[in-house]
Coordinates of C-alpha atoms and ligand atoms in Angstrom, one line a residue:
X1 CA 17.1 29.4 9.1
X2 CA 19.7 26.8 9.8
X3 CA 22.4 29.1 8.6
X4 CA 21.2 31.8 10.9
X5 CA 21.2 29.4 13.9
X6 CA 24.8 28.5 13.2
X7 CA 25.7 32.1 13.0
X8 CA 24.1 32.9 16.3
X9 CA 25.8 30.0 18.0
X10 CA 29.2 30.9 16.6
X11 CA 28.7 34.5 17.5
X12 CA 27.9 33.7 21.1
X13 CA 30.8 31.2 21.4
X14 CA 33.2 33.9 20.0
X15 CA 31.9 36.4 22.5
X16 CA 32.4 34.0 25.4
X17 CA 36.0 33.6 24.4
X18 CA 36.5 37.3 24.6
X19 CA 34.6 38.2 27.7
X20 CA 36.9 38.8 30.8
X21 CA 34.4 39.5 33.6
X22 CA 31.3 37.7 34.9
X23 CA 29.4 41.0 34.6
X24 CA 29.8 40.9 30.8
X25 CA 28.5 37.3 30.7
X26 CA 25.0 38.4 31.7
X27 CA 24.8 40.7 28.7
X28 CA 25.8 38.0 26.3
X29 CA 23.2 35.7 27.8
X30 CA 20.4 38.2 27.6
X31 CA 21.2 39.2 24.0
X32 CA 21.2 35.6 22.9
X33 CA 18.7 33.8 25.1
X34 CA 16.7 36.6 26.7
X35 CA 13.1 37.6 25.9
X36 CA 14.2 39.9 23.1
X37 CA 17.3 37.8 22.3
X38 CA 18.3 36.4 18.9
X39 CA 17.3 32.8 19.6
X40 CA 13.9 33.8 20.9
X41 CA 13.5 35.9 17.8
X42 CA 13.9 32.8 15.7
X43 CA 11.2 30.9 17.7
X44 CA 8.9 33.9 17.1
X45 CA 9.3 33.6 13.4
X46 CA 8.5 29.9 13.4
X47 CA 5.2 30.9 11.8
X48 CA 6.9 31.5 8.5
X49 CA 8.6 28.1 8.5
X50 CA 6.8 25.4 6.5
X51 CA 4.9 23.1 8.9
X52 CA 6.8 20.0 8.0
X53 CA 10.1 21.6 8.8
X54 CA 9.0 23.0 12.1
X55 CA 9.9 20.0 14.3
X56 CA 13.4 19.9 12.9
X57 CA 14.0 23.6 13.2
X58 CA 12.5 23.6 16.7
X59 CA 14.8 20.7 17.7
X60 CA 17.8 22.7 16.3
X61 CA 16.8 25.8 18.2
X62 CA 16.7 23.8 21.4
X63 CA 20.0 22.2 20.7
X64 CA 21.6 25.6 20.2
X65 CA 20.0 26.9 23.3
X66 CA 21.3 24.0 25.4
X67 CA 24.8 24.3 23.9
X68 CA 24.9 28.0 24.6
X69 CA 23.5 27.7 28.1
X70 CA 26.1 25.2 29.1
X71 CA 28.9 27.1 27.4
X72 CA 27.8 30.2 29.3
X73 CA 27.7 28.3 32.5
X74 CA 31.2 26.8 32.0
X75 CA 32.6 30.2 31.2
X76 CA 30.9 31.7 34.2
X77 CA 32.6 29.1 36.5
X78 CA 36.0 29.9 34.9
X79 CA 35.6 33.6 35.3
X80 CA 34.4 33.3 38.9
X81 CA 37.3 31.2 39.8
X82 CA 39.7 33.7 38.2
X83 CA 38.0 36.7 39.9
X84 CA 38.1 35.0 43.3
X85 CA 41.8 34.2 42.9
X86 CA 42.5 37.8 42.0
X87 CA 40.5 39.1 45.0
X88 CA 42.4 36.8 47.4
X89 CA 45.6 37.9 46.0
X90 CA 44.7 41.6 46.5
X91 CA 43.4 41.0 50.0
X92 CA 46.4 39.0 51.1
X93 CA 47.8 40.2 54.5
X94 CA 51.5 40.1 55.3
X95 CA 51.3 39.0 58.9
X96 CA 55.0 39.7 59.4
X97 CA 54.6 43.4 58.7
X98 CA 55.1 45.6 61.8
X99 CA 51.9 47.4 62.8
X100 CA 51.6 51.1 63.1
X101 CA 52.3 52.3 66.6
X102 CA 49.3 52.9 68.8
X103 CA 49.3 55.3 71.8
X104 CA 48.2 53.5 75.0
X105 CA 47.0 56.5 76.9
X106 CA 48.2 57.3 80.5
X107 CA 46.8 58.5 83.8
X108 CA 46.5 62.2 84.3
X109 CA 49.2 63.5 86.6
X110 CA 46.6 64.7 89.1
X111 CA 45.2 61.3 89.2
X112 CA 48.6 59.7 89.7
X113 CA 49.1 62.1 92.7
X114 CA 45.7 61.3 94.0
X115 CA 46.2 57.6 93.8
X116 CA 49.5 57.9 95.7
X117 CA 47.8 60.1 98.4
X118 CA 45.0 57.5 98.7
X119 CA 47.5 54.7 98.8
X120 CA 49.4 56.3 101.7
X121 CA 46.4 56.8 103.8
X122 CA 44.8 53.4 103.0
X123 CA 48.1 52.0 104.1
X124 CA 47.6 53.7 107.5
X125 CA 44.1 52.1 107.8
X126 CA 41.9 54.9 106.4
X127 CA 38.7 54.2 104.5
X128 CA 37.9 56.1 101.3
X129 CA 34.5 57.8 101.5
X130 CA 32.8 60.1 98.9
X131 CA 30.0 62.6 99.2
X132 CA 27.8 64.7 96.8
X133 CA 29.2 67.6 94.9
X134 CA 25.9 69.3 95.0
X135 CA 25.5 69.7 98.7
X136 CA 23.2 71.1 101.3
X137 CA 24.2 74.4 103.0
X138 CA 23.7 72.4 106.2
X139 CA 26.6 70.1 105.6
X140 CA 28.8 72.5 103.6
X141 CA 28.6 75.3 106.2
X142 CA 26.2 74.9 109.2
X143 CA 27.4 71.7 110.8
X144 CA 31.0 72.9 110.3
X145 CA 30.4 75.9 112.5
X146 CA 30.4 78.3 109.7
X147 CA 27.6 80.6 110.7
X148 CA 25.3 82.5 108.3
X149 CA 27.4 85.7 108.3
X150 CA 30.8 84.1 107.9
X151 CA 32.9 85.5 105.1
X152 CA 33.5 82.0 103.7
X153 CA 29.8 82.0 102.7
X154 CA 30.2 85.1 100.6
X155 CA 28.5 84.7 97.3
X156 CA 31.8 85.6 95.7
X157 CA 33.2 82.3 96.7
X158 CA 30.2 80.0 96.7
X159 CA 28.1 78.8 93.8
X160 CA 24.6 78.7 95.2
X161 CA 22.0 76.4 93.6
X162 CA 19.3 77.8 95.8
X163 CA 19.1 79.2 99.3
X164 CA 19.8 75.8 100.9
X165 CA 21.9 74.0 98.2
X166 CA 25.4 74.9 97.0
X167 CA 28.2 73.4 94.9
X168 CA 30.4 72.2 97.7
X169 CA 33.2 74.6 98.4
X170 CA 35.4 72.0 100.1
X171 CA 35.3 68.3 100.9
X172 CA 34.8 69.0 104.6
X173 CA 31.0 68.4 104.4
X174 CA 31.8 64.7 103.9
X175 CA 33.2 64.8 107.5
X176 CA 29.9 66.1 108.8
X177 CA 27.9 63.5 106.9
X178 CA 30.0 60.7 108.3
X179 CA 30.0 62.1 111.9
X180 CA 26.2 62.3 111.8
X181 CA 25.8 58.8 110.6
X182 CA 28.6 56.7 112.2
X183 CA 29.9 56.0 115.6
X184 CA 33.7 56.4 116.5
X185 CA 36.2 55.1 115.8
X186 CA 36.2 56.9 112.5
X187 CA 39.2 57.0 110.1
X188 CA 38.3 58.3 106.7
X189 CA 39.7 60.2 103.7
X190 CA 37.3 61.9 101.3
X191 CA 38.7 62.8 97.9
X192 CA 36.6 64.8 95.4
X193 CA 35.8 67.7 93.2
X194 CA 35.0 71.1 94.8
X195 CA 33.8 74.4 93.4
X196 CA 34.6 78.1 94.0
X197 CA 33.7 81.2 92.1
X198 CA 37.3 82.0 91.4
X199 CA 38.9 83.5 88.3
X200 CA 41.2 80.9 86.7
X201 CA 44.9 81.7 86.9
X202 CA 48.3 80.0 87.6
X203 CA 47.1 78.9 91.1
X204 CA 43.3 79.0 90.9
X205 CA 40.5 77.2 89.1
X206 CA 36.7 77.4 89.7
X207 CA 36.8 73.6 89.8
X208 CA 39.5 71.7 91.6
X209 CA 40.0 68.7 93.9
X210 CA 40.6 68.3 97.6
X211 CA 41.2 65.4 99.9
X212 CA 39.8 65.5 103.4
X213 CA 40.9 63.4 106.3
X214 CA 39.1 62.8 109.5
X215 CA 40.0 60.7 112.6
X216 CA 37.8 60.4 115.6
X217 CA 38.4 58.1 118.6
X218 CA 39.2 58.3 122.3
X219 CA 42.4 60.2 123.2
X220 CA 43.2 61.5 119.7
X221 CA 45.7 64.4 120.0
X222 CA 47.5 67.0 118.0
X223 CA 50.5 64.7 118.2
X224 CA 48.6 62.1 116.2
X225 CA 47.8 64.7 113.6
X226 CA 51.4 65.8 113.4
X227 CA 52.8 62.2 113.2
X228 CA 50.2 61.3 110.5
X229 CA 51.0 64.2 108.3
X230 CA 54.8 63.8 108.7
X231 CA 54.4 60.2 107.6
X232 CA 52.3 61.2 104.7
X233 CA 54.8 63.9 103.6
X234 CA 57.6 61.3 103.8
X235 CA 55.8 58.7 101.8
X236 CA 54.5 61.2 99.2
X237 CA 57.6 63.2 98.7
X238 CA 60.5 61.2 100.0
X239 CA 62.9 60.9 102.9
X240 CA 63.7 64.2 104.6
X241 CA 60.4 65.9 103.9
X242 CA 58.4 66.8 107.0
X243 CA 55.7 69.3 108.1
X244 CA 55.6 72.5 110.0
X245 CA 52.5 73.7 111.8
X246 CA 51.6 77.4 112.0
X247 CA 48.7 78.6 114.1
X248 CA 45.6 79.5 112.1
X249 CA 41.9 79.6 112.2
X250 CA 39.1 77.4 110.8
X251 CA 35.6 77.4 112.3
X252 CA 35.5 73.7 112.4
X253 CA 38.8 73.0 114.1
X254 CA 40.2 74.2 117.4
X255 CA 43.1 74.6 117.6
X256 CA 43.7 75.0 113.8
X257 CA 47.0 75.0 111.8
X258 CA 48.3 75.9 108.4
X259 CA 50.6 73.1 107.5
X260 CA 53.8 73.6 105.5
X261 CA 56.0 70.9 103.8
X262 CA 59.7 71.0 103.5
X263 CA 60.4 72.5 100.1
X264 CA 61.1 69.5 97.9
X265 CA 63.0 71.6 95.5
X266 CA 65.7 72.8 97.9
X267 CA 65.1 70.4 100.7
X268 CA 64.7 73.3 103.1
X269 CA 67.7 75.4 102.1
X270 CA 65.6 78.2 100.7
X271 CA 65.0 78.7 96.9
X272 CA 62.8 80.7 94.5
X273 CA 60.0 78.1 94.7
X274 CA 59.6 78.5 98.5
X275 CA 60.6 82.2 98.4
X276 CA 63.6 81.5 100.5
X277 CA 61.7 80.1 103.4
X278 CA 62.5 76.4 102.9
X279 CA 58.8 75.7 103.4
X280 CA 55.7 75.4 101.2
X281 CA 52.2 75.8 102.5
X282 CA 50.1 72.8 101.5
X283 CA 47.1 72.2 103.7
X284 CA 44.8 73.1 106.6
X285 CA 44.3 71.0 109.6
X286 CA 43.3 71.0 113.3
X287 CA 41.5 69.3 116.1
X288 CA 37.8 68.9 115.4
X289 CA 36.0 71.7 117.2
X290 CA 34.1 70.2 120.2
X291 CA 31.1 72.2 119.1
X292 CA 31.2 70.5 115.7
X293 CA 31.4 67.1 117.4
X294 CA 28.4 68.0 119.5
X295 CA 26.3 69.3 116.5
X296 CA 27.1 66.0 114.7
X297 CA 26.0 63.9 117.7
X298 CA 29.4 62.8 119.0
X299 CA 30.2 63.3 122.7
X300 CA 33.2 65.7 122.9
X301 CA 33.8 64.6 126.5
X302 CA 34.5 61.1 125.4
X303 CA 35.9 61.6 121.9
X304 CA 38.3 63.8 120.2
X305 CA 39.6 63.9 116.6
X306 CA 41.7 65.6 114.0
X307 CA 40.9 66.7 110.5
X308 CA 42.8 68.0 107.5
X309 CA 42.1 69.1 104.0
X310 CA 44.5 69.3 101.1
X311 CA 44.4 70.4 97.5
X312 CA 45.0 67.5 95.1
X313 CA 46.2 69.6 92.2
X314 CA 48.6 71.4 94.6
X315 CA 50.1 68.0 95.5
X316 CA 50.5 67.1 91.8
X317 CA 52.2 70.4 91.1
X318 CA 54.6 69.9 94.0
X319 CA 55.3 66.2 93.3
X320 CA 56.1 66.8 89.6
X321 CA 57.5 70.3 89.9
X322 CA 54.8 71.7 87.5
X323 CA 54.9 75.5 87.5
X324 CA 51.4 76.4 86.5
X325 CA 48.0 74.9 87.4
X326 CA 46.8 75.5 83.8
X327 CA 48.9 72.7 82.5
X328 CA 46.7 70.3 84.4
X329 CA 43.6 71.5 82.7
X330 CA 44.7 72.1 79.1
X331 CA 44.9 68.4 78.2
X332 CA 47.9 68.9 75.9
X333 CA 49.2 65.3 75.2
X334 CA 52.8 66.5 75.0
X335 CA 52.4 67.5 78.7
X336 CA 50.2 64.7 79.9
X337 CA 52.1 61.8 78.4
X338 CA 55.3 62.7 80.4
X339 CA 53.7 61.2 83.5
X340 CA 53.1 57.5 83.9
Ligands
LIG401 N1 38.1 72.9 104.3 C1 39.3 73.7 104.3 C2 39.4 74.5 103.0 O1 38.7 74.2 102.0 C3 40.5 72.9 104.4 C4 40.5 72.3 105.8 C5 41.2 73.0 106.8 C6 39.9 71.1 106.0 C7 41.2 72.4 108.1 C8 40.0 70.5 107.3 C9 40.7 71.2 108.3 O2 39.5 69.4 107.6 O3 40.7 70.7 109.6 O4 40.1 75.4 102.9

């Protein structure tokens, strides 16, 4: 029995020398000291030991157990330390290493153009106002003097939600909303998304953006409108760019004008972009129709005003010389990241 105990002890100590991982330690512990382990086996067979020898053998078993337990513990500490060292080494970070490049993102060219447009008008004292994209027929058409049988209401152009509600076809309904709720002086711009049942092509999209402008006060004239748009053109596109008014018709303005900008490409000389005219059509404008003022609760004998509406995408295309509207919607990073 004594011999057997010595063997067990030596065997375990040998194993401890060889084991290289803490995981292996547990196996050694179980096979020596566990319930079915060698040492426990000896205790079980104490029955066959003569009674007078039992205390001595029992004492020996306990000694061996203690020796082995502390040997295992010591080895465990050693191995843990080694494993930790190894892990720290493998996880070490070289803080001097250059990091991989990260793309920072950039504003969409249309938003850059819109921000510039807003900046110009805010600089002239305008307030930015927004309205709903799902709009009442009343504001989108009726209050703007677009009667029930007007071609602009044709279902081909307008997305109807129901008989009284549409996806707004322009930002002009925000004018009507403001005129019915505020007293002059009014000086606002209204940027936002608009919807038309158009097929998408190089110059059309069923969803696009407009920016509306409205000024109402005493003694506002067409000269104020012209001066304002000229200043906008100069700030937006640079020195030497101005506007040209051509007579036109909108139900909500009288008189009305189509407004052209000096072609920024040829500076008015005439080129392919402006089809040789030196001018590019960019927006609609006019003096707010007195009938519209009246419907919105503003006295046309006391007040007058001008309004204009421009396409934001169109401004971006012109500003950055982009040949096709589709580029703005395709979200190709190679295109988008050129504009910052
Ligand atoms: N609402 C017009 C459109 O979508 C643009 C427009 C023209 C707005 C003349 C105006 C204006 O405020 O006076 O085509």
